[in-house]
Amino acid sequence: MEKINAVITGVGGYVPDYILTNEEISRMVDTNDEWIMTRIGVKERHILNEEGLGTSYMARKAAKQLMQRTGSNPDDIDLVIVATTTPDYHFPSTASILCDKLGLKHAFAFDLQAACSGFLYLLETGANFIRSGRYKKIILVGGDKMSSMVDYTERATCPIFGDGAAAVMMEPTTEDVGVMDAILRTDGKGLPFLHMKAGGSVCPPSYFTVDNHMHFLYQEGRTVFKYAVSNMSDACVAIAERNNLTKDNIDWIIPHQANLRIIDAVAHRLEVPREKVMINIERYGNTSAGTLPLCLWDFEDKLKKGDNLIFTAFGAGFTWGAVYVKWGYDGKKQ
């Protein structure tokens, strides 16, 4: 019997219309374009600023485009998984809202939370559902409305983040393409350095937590930067060695878009030139679980069947890893 693997068969994406520029941020906090570009590498970020819209809105836009591009029938979708740290509600899941909005009748759905590593974890999770033989068409969405947890009076963090979502279709294949290998890790050491203090069961919302700005993202930038560079690099080197991938036969590195200096450091460690690295942080900022699939959405037309891709990310927790994907089709924007 032929071995079943999971392959990505299409991509869809969405970023909100409103663009928050560095110039506008420099009117909110004491910063400027030069500082932001030098330290982070972000020029602008898209912000979902309409009242009453959350992550599911962007996820729906991305998934709708994906279904149109792949000509998918809603009745054929077996499973929807959404990676997000900014769900519409504590419950129900954002994935369940998506099922309703997309008119899916035969799918089950759940959210996955691994912060900025969310989509990386999705690739391996979705692939294993396909490999089980029970599921034929899976929608994987990575998306976050980071503006909902950013303190726009905090100059160190507010320029980093943006909002956006992208989705991929995953299906079975017996060809030598798809999700080939994964190295995923979580060490739990990240809590003190990257978290949101209030809103969970340890520290429920109260007047005190709101008054004391405890519902915003807290990040100790230096520590996170150091861990991100070493762990992403180590995971990429390990997966490359395990699969006989070198700077010559790696076609694309797809790194989490948190900081341009982290991206450059990882590429340098793999000795891969910048033109083989997917970079769009300048236009979107860090959209957390949205960054990796948004890179695919942006660069899809440059991808060719059989291309060797290494995805890598690092997120709160700490969570990190690398996934090796052999691309399954010649990407031409529909």
mmCIF file of C-alpha atoms in Angstrom:
data_model
loop_
_atom_site.group_PDB
_atom_site.id
_atom_site.type_symbol
_atom_site.label_atom_id
_atom_site.label_comp_id
_atom_site.label_asym_id
_atom_site.label_seq_id
_atom_site.Cartn_x
_atom_site.Cartn_y
_atom_site.Cartn_z
ATOM 1 C CA MET A 1 0.000 0.000 0.000
ATOM 2 C CA GLU A 2 1.264 3.442 -0.931
ATOM 3 C CA LYS A 3 2.263 5.668 1.944
ATOM 4 C CA ILE A 4 -0.013 8.664 2.484
ATOM 5 C CA ASN A 5 1.512 12.037 3.244
ATOM 6 C CA ALA A 6 -0.053 15.480 3.651
ATOM 7 C CA VAL A 7 0.499 18.242 1.123
ATOM 8 C CA ILE A 8 -0.545 21.896 0.968
ATOM 9 C CA THR A 9 -2.775 22.397 -2.089
ATOM 10 C CA GLY A 10 -3.678 26.090 -1.801
ATOM 11 C CA VAL A 11 -3.240 29.327 0.131
ATOM 12 C CA GLY A 12 -5.537 32.237 1.012
ATOM 13 C CA GLY A 13 -4.846 35.336 3.072
ATOM 14 C CA TYR A 14 -6.223 38.576 4.444
ATOM 15 C CA VAL A 15 -4.895 41.733 6.054
ATOM 16 C CA PRO A 16 -7.143 44.604 7.177
ATOM 17 C CA ASP A 17 -7.334 47.797 5.122
ATOM 18 C CA TYR A 18 -6.161 50.229 7.783
ATOM 19 C CA ILE A 19 -2.375 50.740 7.749
ATOM 20 C CA LEU A 20 -0.606 52.018 10.846
ATOM 21 C CA THR A 21 2.655 53.679 9.768
ATOM 22 C CA ASN A 22 5.805 54.379 11.778
ATOM 23 C CA GLU A 23 5.084 58.072 11.373
ATOM 24 C CA GLU A 24 1.720 57.621 13.108
ATOM 25 C CA ILE A 25 3.279 55.507 15.882
ATOM 26 C CA SER A 26 5.899 58.217 16.473
ATOM 27 C CA ARG A 27 3.017 60.583 17.297
ATOM 28 C CA MET A 28 1.750 58.089 19.930
ATOM 29 C CA VAL A 29 5.036 57.208 21.662
ATOM 30 C CA ASP A 30 8.574 58.586 21.751
ATOM 31 C CA THR A 31 10.059 56.795 18.736
ATOM 32 C CA ASN A 32 10.802 57.357 15.050
ATOM 33 C CA ASP A 33 10.965 55.527 11.739
ATOM 34 C CA GLU A 34 14.740 55.123 11.849
ATOM 35 C CA TRP A 35 14.699 53.548 15.335
ATOM 36 C CA ILE A 36 11.890 51.118 14.426
ATOM 37 C CA MET A 37 13.464 50.112 11.089
ATOM 38 C CA THR A 38 16.921 49.612 12.657
ATOM 39 C CA ARG A 39 15.751 47.657 15.708
ATOM 40 C CA ILE A 40 12.787 45.705 14.315
ATOM 41 C CA GLY A 41 12.514 46.192 10.535
ATOM 42 C CA VAL A 42 8.822 47.166 10.398
ATOM 43 C CA LYS A 43 7.638 50.030 8.184
ATOM 44 C CA GLU A 44 3.877 49.536 8.504
ATOM 45 C CA ARG A 45 1.332 47.142 9.946
ATOM 46 C CA HIS A 46 -2.318 46.433 9.126
ATOM 47 C CA ILE A 47 -4.804 46.966 11.963
ATOM 48 C CA LEU A 48 -8.343 45.592 12.274
ATOM 49 C CA ASN A 49 -9.909 48.682 13.819
ATOM 50 C CA GLU A 50 -13.605 48.189 13.043
ATOM 51 C CA GLU A 51 -15.755 47.807 16.137
ATOM 52 C CA GLY A 52 -16.881 44.286 16.944
ATOM 53 C CA LEU A 53 -14.548 42.393 14.601
ATOM 54 C CA GLY A 54 -12.073 39.819 15.871
ATOM 55 C CA THR A 55 -9.711 37.142 14.637
ATOM 56 C CA SER A 56 -12.541 35.044 13.171
ATOM 57 C CA TYR A 57 -13.344 37.852 10.717
ATOM 58 C CA MET A 58 -9.824 37.782 9.245
ATOM 59 C CA ALA A 59 -9.751 33.961 9.380
ATOM 60 C CA ARG A 60 -13.041 33.829 7.476
ATOM 61 C CA LYS A 61 -11.746 36.191 4.757
ATOM 62 C CA ALA A 62 -8.588 34.092 4.361
ATOM 63 C CA ALA A 63 -10.438 30.747 4.382
ATOM 64 C CA LYS A 64 -13.073 32.012 1.902
ATOM 65 C CA GLN A 65 -10.359 33.051 -0.531
ATOM 66 C CA LEU A 66 -8.656 29.676 -0.020
ATOM 67 C CA MET A 67 -11.849 27.758 -0.768
ATOM 68 C CA GLN A 68 -12.472 29.828 -3.909
ATOM 69 C CA ARG A 69 -8.920 29.341 -5.168
ATOM 70 C CA THR A 70 -8.973 25.582 -4.554
ATOM 71 C CA GLY A 71 -12.557 25.198 -5.805
ATOM 72 C CA SER A 72 -13.495 23.467 -2.565
ATOM 73 C CA ASN A 73 -17.022 22.405 -1.681
ATOM 74 C CA PRO A 74 -17.932 23.290 1.938
ATOM 75 C CA ASP A 75 -19.411 19.798 2.388
ATOM 76 C CA ASP A 76 -16.018 18.207 1.666
ATOM 77 C CA ILE A 77 -14.101 19.910 4.487
ATOM 78 C CA ASP A 78 -13.397 17.403 7.286
ATOM 79 C CA LEU A 79 -11.547 19.516 9.816
ATOM 80 C CA VAL A 80 -10.679 23.140 10.616
ATOM 81 C CA ILE A 81 -7.876 24.092 12.984
ATOM 82 C CA VAL A 82 -7.165 27.715 13.868
ATOM 83 C CA ALA A 83 -3.880 28.723 15.487
ATOM 84 C CA THR A 84 -4.407 31.932 17.440
ATOM 85 C CA THR A 85 -3.548 33.642 20.708
ATOM 86 C CA THR A 86 -6.262 36.259 20.225
ATOM 87 C CA PRO A 87 -9.482 34.232 19.911
ATOM 88 C CA ASP A 88 -12.765 36.118 19.561
ATOM 89 C CA TYR A 89 -13.830 34.752 22.961
ATOM 90 C CA HIS A 90 -12.428 32.549 25.729
ATOM 91 C CA PHE A 91 -15.061 30.161 24.413
ATOM 92 C CA PRO A 92 -16.433 29.073 21.990
ATOM 93 C CA SER A 93 -13.396 28.431 19.802
ATOM 94 C CA THR A 94 -12.622 30.715 16.876
ATOM 95 C CA ALA A 95 -12.574 27.582 14.689
ATOM 96 C CA SER A 96 -16.195 26.829 15.601
ATOM 97 C CA ILE A 97 -17.246 30.357 14.604
ATOM 98 C CA LEU A 98 -15.409 29.828 11.321
ATOM 99 C CA CYS A 99 -17.351 26.628 10.587
ATOM 100 C CA ASP A 100 -20.621 28.525 10.902
ATOM 101 C CA LYS A 101 -19.457 31.474 8.760
ATOM 102 C CA LEU A 102 -18.138 29.180 6.026
ATOM 103 C CA GLY A 103 -21.237 26.955 6.062
ATOM 104 C CA LEU A 104 -19.298 23.775 6.860
ATOM 105 C CA LYS A 105 -21.635 20.915 7.779
ATOM 106 C CA HIS A 106 -19.298 17.914 8.088
ATOM 107 C CA ALA A 107 -16.218 19.304 9.789
ATOM 108 C CA PHE A 108 -15.047 19.266 13.365
ATOM 109 C CA ALA A 109 -12.956 22.186 14.525
ATOM 110 C CA PHE A 110 -10.723 23.402 17.315
ATOM 111 C CA ASP A 111 -8.200 26.110 18.184
ATOM 112 C CA LEU A 112 -4.507 25.484 18.787
ATOM 113 C CA GLN A 113 -2.503 27.817 21.000
ATOM 114 C CA ALA A 114 1.278 27.926 20.686
ATOM 115 C CA ALA A 115 1.616 31.713 20.374
ATOM 116 C CA CYS A 116 3.933 32.693 17.484
ATOM 117 C CA SER A 117 4.743 29.023 16.813
ATOM 118 C CA GLY A 118 1.063 28.266 16.221
ATOM 119 C CA PHE A 119 1.188 27.720 12.463
ATOM 120 C CA LEU A 120 4.392 25.693 12.748
ATOM 121 C CA TYR A 121 2.612 23.332 15.149
ATOM 122 C CA LEU A 122 -0.412 23.307 12.800
ATOM 123 C CA LEU A 123 1.632 21.924 9.914
ATOM 124 C CA GLU A 124 2.590 18.786 11.832
ATOM 125 C CA THR A 125 -0.801 18.460 13.577
ATOM 126 C CA GLY A 126 -2.763 18.749 10.330
ATOM 127 C CA ALA A 127 -0.373 16.406 8.524
ATOM 128 C CA ASN A 128 -0.932 13.685 11.114
ATOM 129 C CA PHE A 129 -4.726 13.909 10.764
ATOM 130 C CA ILE A 130 -4.260 13.398 6.998
ATOM 131 C CA ARG A 131 -1.755 10.561 7.507
ATOM 132 C CA SER A 132 -4.290 8.753 9.707
ATOM 133 C CA GLY A 133 -6.282 8.138 6.523
ATOM 134 C CA ARG A 134 -9.539 9.405 7.983
ATOM 135 C CA TYR A 135 -9.406 13.005 6.816
ATOM 136 C CA LYS A 136 -9.129 14.205 3.230
ATOM 137 C CA LYS A 137 -9.512 17.978 3.279
ATOM 138 C CA ILE A 138 -8.317 20.126 6.160
ATOM 139 C CA ILE A 139 -8.259 23.901 6.490
ATOM 140 C CA LEU A 140 -5.425 25.261 8.644
ATOM 141 C CA VAL A 141 -5.598 28.928 9.633
ATOM 142 C CA GLY A 142 -3.001 31.021 11.418
ATOM 143 C CA GLY A 143 -4.166 34.454 12.485
ATOM 144 C CA ASP A 144 -4.030 37.037 15.229
ATOM 145 C CA LYS A 145 -5.458 40.419 16.066
ATOM 146 C CA MET A 146 -2.363 41.499 17.985
ATOM 147 C CA SER A 147 -3.637 45.077 18.223
ATOM 148 C CA SER A 148 -6.165 43.772 20.779
ATOM 149 C CA MET A 149 -3.383 43.074 23.304
ATOM 150 C CA VAL A 150 -0.796 45.739 22.475
ATOM 151 C CA ASP A 151 -0.333 48.730 24.773
ATOM 152 C CA TYR A 152 -0.005 51.726 22.448
ATOM 153 C CA THR A 153 1.697 53.743 25.200
ATOM 154 C CA GLU A 154 4.538 51.185 25.456
ATOM 155 C CA ARG A 155 7.204 52.241 22.965
ATOM 156 C CA ALA A 156 9.273 49.036 23.076
ATOM 157 C CA THR A 157 6.472 46.703 21.972
ATOM 158 C CA CYS A 158 3.786 48.685 20.124
ATOM 159 C CA PRO A 159 5.729 49.089 16.829
ATOM 160 C CA ILE A 160 6.310 45.321 16.507
ATOM 161 C CA PHE A 161 2.825 43.907 16.004
ATOM 162 C CA GLY A 162 0.106 43.887 13.351
ATOM 163 C CA ASP A 163 -3.100 42.018 12.490
ATOM 164 C CA GLY A 164 -3.659 39.423 9.772
ATOM 165 C CA ALA A 165 -4.565 35.840 8.932
ATOM 166 C CA ALA A 166 -3.847 33.269 6.241
ATOM 167 C CA ALA A 167 -5.069 29.762 5.530
ATOM 168 C CA VAL A 168 -3.874 26.660 3.705
ATOM 169 C CA MET A 169 -5.665 23.584 2.404
ATOM 170 C CA MET A 170 -4.058 20.283 3.327
ATOM 171 C CA GLU A 171 -4.874 17.064 1.460
ATOM 172 C CA PRO A 172 -3.483 13.519 1.083
ATOM 173 C CA THR A 173 -0.827 12.661 -1.482
ATOM 174 C CA THR A 174 1.192 9.579 -2.417
ATOM 175 C CA GLU A 175 3.778 11.681 -4.275
ATOM 176 C CA ASP A 176 7.126 12.585 -2.733
ATOM 177 C CA VAL A 177 5.912 16.019 -1.609
ATOM 178 C CA GLY A 178 4.289 17.542 1.471
ATOM 179 C CA VAL A 179 5.232 17.767 5.148
ATOM 180 C CA MET A 180 8.430 15.690 5.231
ATOM 181 C CA ASP A 181 9.796 16.198 8.741
ATOM 182 C CA ALA A 182 9.305 18.268 11.886
ATOM 183 C CA ILE A 183 11.280 19.157 14.987
ATOM 184 C CA LEU A 184 9.002 20.835 17.516
ATOM 185 C CA ARG A 185 9.889 21.820 21.076
ATOM 186 C CA THR A 186 8.397 23.445 24.171
ATOM 187 C CA ASP A 187 10.405 24.050 27.338
ATOM 188 C CA GLY A 188 8.060 26.170 29.452
ATOM 189 C CA LYS A 189 10.881 28.524 30.480
ATOM 190 C CA GLY A 190 9.347 31.509 28.749
ATOM 191 C CA LEU A 191 6.593 32.491 31.180
ATOM 192 C CA PRO A 192 8.470 35.298 33.005
ATOM 193 C CA PHE A 193 9.656 36.874 29.761
ATOM 194 C CA LEU A 194 6.596 36.865 27.511
ATOM 195 C CA HIS A 195 3.020 36.774 28.792
ATOM 196 C CA MET A 196 -0.214 38.583 29.500
ATOM 197 C CA LYS A 197 -0.622 38.892 33.255
ATOM 198 C CA ALA A 198 -4.386 39.087 33.618
ATOM 199 C CA GLY A 199 -7.511 37.659 32.022
ATOM 200 C CA GLY A 200 -6.858 33.976 32.666
ATOM 201 C CA SER A 201 -7.878 31.745 35.577
ATOM 202 C CA VAL A 202 -4.825 32.679 37.716
ATOM 203 C CA CYS A 203 -5.662 36.366 37.599
ATOM 204 C CA PRO A 204 -9.244 36.962 36.382
ATOM 205 C CA PRO A 205 -10.294 40.399 35.126
ATOM 206 C CA SER A 206 -11.078 43.003 37.775
ATOM 207 C CA TYR A 207 -11.057 46.784 38.096
ATOM 208 C CA PHE A 208 -7.545 46.434 39.507
ATOM 209 C CA THR A 209 -6.204 44.462 36.535
ATOM 210 C CA VAL A 210 -7.722 46.897 34.039
ATOM 211 C CA ASP A 211 -6.521 49.996 35.925
ATOM 212 C CA ASN A 212 -3.005 48.553 36.116
ATOM 213 C CA HIS A 213 -2.660 47.711 32.398
ATOM 214 C CA MET A 214 -2.437 43.983 33.084
ATOM 215 C CA HIS A 215 -4.364 42.918 29.958
ATOM 216 C CA PHE A 216 -1.559 43.834 27.586
ATOM 217 C CA LEU A 217 1.298 41.805 26.177
ATOM 218 C CA TYR A 218 4.449 41.948 28.300
ATOM 219 C CA GLN A 219 7.777 41.133 26.681
ATOM 220 C CA GLU A 220 11.345 41.210 27.941
ATOM 221 C CA GLY A 221 12.767 41.851 24.506
ATOM 222 C CA ARG A 222 16.471 41.066 25.026
ATOM 223 C CA THR A 223 15.881 37.647 26.561
ATOM 224 C CA VAL A 224 13.282 36.665 23.952
ATOM 225 C CA PHE A 225 15.584 37.810 21.144
ATOM 226 C CA LYS A 226 18.495 35.718 22.439
ATOM 227 C CA TYR A 227 16.403 32.542 22.881
ATOM 228 C CA ALA A 228 14.696 33.022 19.513
ATOM 229 C CA VAL A 229 17.936 33.280 17.534
ATOM 230 C CA SER A 230 19.601 30.258 19.160
ATOM 231 C CA ASN A 231 16.560 27.962 19.225
ATOM 232 C CA MET A 232 15.290 28.735 15.701
ATOM 233 C CA SER A 233 18.815 28.359 14.315
ATOM 234 C CA ASP A 234 19.460 25.077 16.165
ATOM 235 C CA ALA A 235 16.142 23.592 14.990
ATOM 236 C CA CYS A 236 16.800 24.597 11.366
ATOM 237 C CA VAL A 237 20.327 23.171 11.396
ATOM 238 C CA ALA A 238 19.069 19.925 12.969
ATOM 239 C CA ILE A 239 16.276 19.431 10.436
ATOM 240 C CA ALA A 240 18.576 20.311 7.522
ATOM 241 C CA GLU A 241 21.202 17.797 8.641
ATOM 242 C CA ARG A 242 18.601 15.091 9.215
ATOM 243 C CA ASN A 243 17.270 15.500 5.667
ATOM 244 C CA ASN A 244 20.549 16.172 3.822
ATOM 245 C CA LEU A 245 19.542 19.745 3.092
ATOM 246 C CA THR A 246 22.296 22.286 2.423
ATOM 247 C CA LYS A 247 22.476 25.927 1.416
ATOM 248 C CA ASP A 248 22.516 24.664 -2.185
ATOM 249 C CA ASN A 249 19.322 22.593 -2.148
ATOM 250 C CA ILE A 250 17.251 24.626 0.332
ATOM 251 C CA ASP A 251 14.983 26.742 -1.886
ATOM 252 C CA TRP A 252 13.292 28.825 0.804
ATOM 253 C CA ILE A 253 13.592 29.566 4.503
ATOM 254 C CA ILE A 254 10.235 30.757 5.897
ATOM 255 C CA PRO A 255 10.965 32.304 9.301
ATOM 256 C CA HIS A 256 8.587 33.808 11.824
ATOM 257 C CA GLN A 257 8.443 37.570 11.184
ATOM 258 C CA ALA A 258 9.167 38.929 14.668
ATOM 259 C CA ASN A 259 12.308 40.926 14.053
ATOM 260 C CA LEU A 260 14.467 41.394 10.959
ATOM 261 C CA ARG A 261 17.646 40.883 12.990
ATOM 262 C CA ILE A 262 16.398 37.465 14.167
ATOM 263 C CA ILE A 263 15.556 36.512 10.562
ATOM 264 C CA ASP A 264 19.011 37.573 9.334
ATOM 265 C CA ALA A 265 20.760 35.714 12.172
ATOM 266 C CA VAL A 266 18.926 32.457 11.356
ATOM 267 C CA ALA A 267 19.669 32.782 7.611
ATOM 268 C CA HIS A 268 23.327 33.516 8.391
ATOM 269 C CA ARG A 269 23.611 30.393 10.546
ATOM 270 C CA LEU A 270 22.255 28.279 7.646
ATOM 271 C CA GLU A 271 24.495 30.169 5.185
ATOM 272 C CA VAL A 272 21.413 30.844 3.055
ATOM 273 C CA PRO A 273 21.403 34.124 1.084
ATOM 274 C CA ARG A 274 18.673 36.644 1.824
ATOM 275 C CA GLU A 275 17.020 36.151 -1.570
ATOM 276 C CA LYS A 276 16.077 32.622 -0.436
ATOM 277 C CA VAL A 277 14.405 33.936 2.733
ATOM 278 C CA MET A 278 10.752 34.945 2.748
ATOM 279 C CA ILE A 279 10.562 38.376 4.375
ATOM 280 C CA ASN A 280 7.490 40.622 4.590
ATOM 281 C CA ILE A 281 7.884 41.981 8.134
ATOM 282 C CA GLU A 282 8.340 45.485 6.704
ATOM 283 C CA ARG A 283 4.713 45.555 5.515
ATOM 284 C CA TYR A 284 2.908 43.496 8.165
ATOM 285 C CA GLY A 285 4.942 43.476 11.394
ATOM 286 C CA ASN A 286 4.575 40.456 13.664
ATOM 287 C CA THR A 287 1.112 38.924 13.165
ATOM 288 C CA SER A 288 2.032 36.017 15.492
ATOM 289 C CA ALA A 289 0.400 32.801 14.170
ATOM 290 C CA GLY A 290 -0.317 34.681 10.933
ATOM 291 C CA THR A 291 3.290 35.312 9.873
ATOM 292 C CA LEU A 292 4.222 31.959 8.283
ATOM 293 C CA PRO A 293 1.048 31.469 6.200
ATOM 294 C CA LEU A 294 1.067 35.161 5.191
ATOM 295 C CA CYS A 295 4.580 34.576 3.804
ATOM 296 C CA LEU A 296 3.220 31.678 1.729
ATOM 297 C CA TRP A 297 0.355 33.895 0.549
ATOM 298 C CA ASP A 298 2.773 36.640 -0.487
ATOM 299 C CA PHE A 299 5.368 34.416 -2.137
ATOM 300 C CA GLU A 300 3.078 31.685 -3.560
ATOM 301 C CA ASP A 301 3.716 32.625 -7.196
ATOM 302 C CA LYS A 302 7.480 32.128 -6.693
ATOM 303 C CA LEU A 303 7.080 28.543 -5.423
ATOM 304 C CA LYS A 304 7.662 25.546 -7.665
ATOM 305 C CA LYS A 305 6.683 21.922 -7.217
ATOM 306 C CA GLY A 306 9.446 20.059 -5.401
ATOM 307 C CA ASP A 307 10.948 23.165 -3.753
ATOM 308 C CA ASN A 308 12.528 22.465 -0.357
ATOM 309 C CA LEU A 309 11.082 24.770 2.303
ATOM 310 C CA ILE A 310 12.124 25.099 5.938
ATOM 311 C CA PHE A 311 9.585 26.810 8.189
ATOM 312 C CA THR A 312 10.781 28.016 11.588
ATOM 313 C CA ALA A 313 9.256 29.974 14.451
ATOM 314 C CA PHE A 314 9.649 30.860 18.105
ATOM 315 C CA GLY A 315 6.928 31.919 20.514
ATOM 316 C CA ALA A 316 5.749 32.475 24.063
ATOM 317 C CA GLY A 317 6.145 29.484 26.305
ATOM 318 C CA PHE A 318 8.842 29.093 24.933
ATOM 319 C CA THR A 319 7.691 27.150 21.864
ATOM 320 C CA TRP A 320 9.805 26.671 18.755
ATOM 321 C CA GLY A 321 10.890 24.342 16.007
ATOM 322 C CA ALA A 322 11.401 23.772 12.303
ATOM 323 C CA VAL A 323 9.291 21.949 9.724
ATOM 324 C CA TYR A 324 10.600 20.674 6.390
ATOM 325 C CA VAL A 325 8.052 20.849 3.564
ATOM 326 C CA LYS A 326 8.515 19.758 -0.038
ATOM 327 C CA TRP A 327 6.198 22.077 -1.967
ATOM 328 C CA GLY A 328 3.400 20.375 -3.917
ATOM 329 C CA TYR A 329 2.486 22.635 -6.854
ATOM 330 C CA ASP A 330 3.692 25.410 -9.144
ATOM 331 C CA GLY A 331 2.380 28.505 -7.450
ATOM 332 C CA LYS A 332 0.676 30.981 -9.699
ATOM 333 C CA LYS A 333 -1.649 33.522 -8.131
ATOM 334 C CA GLN A 334 -5.188 32.664 -9.249
#
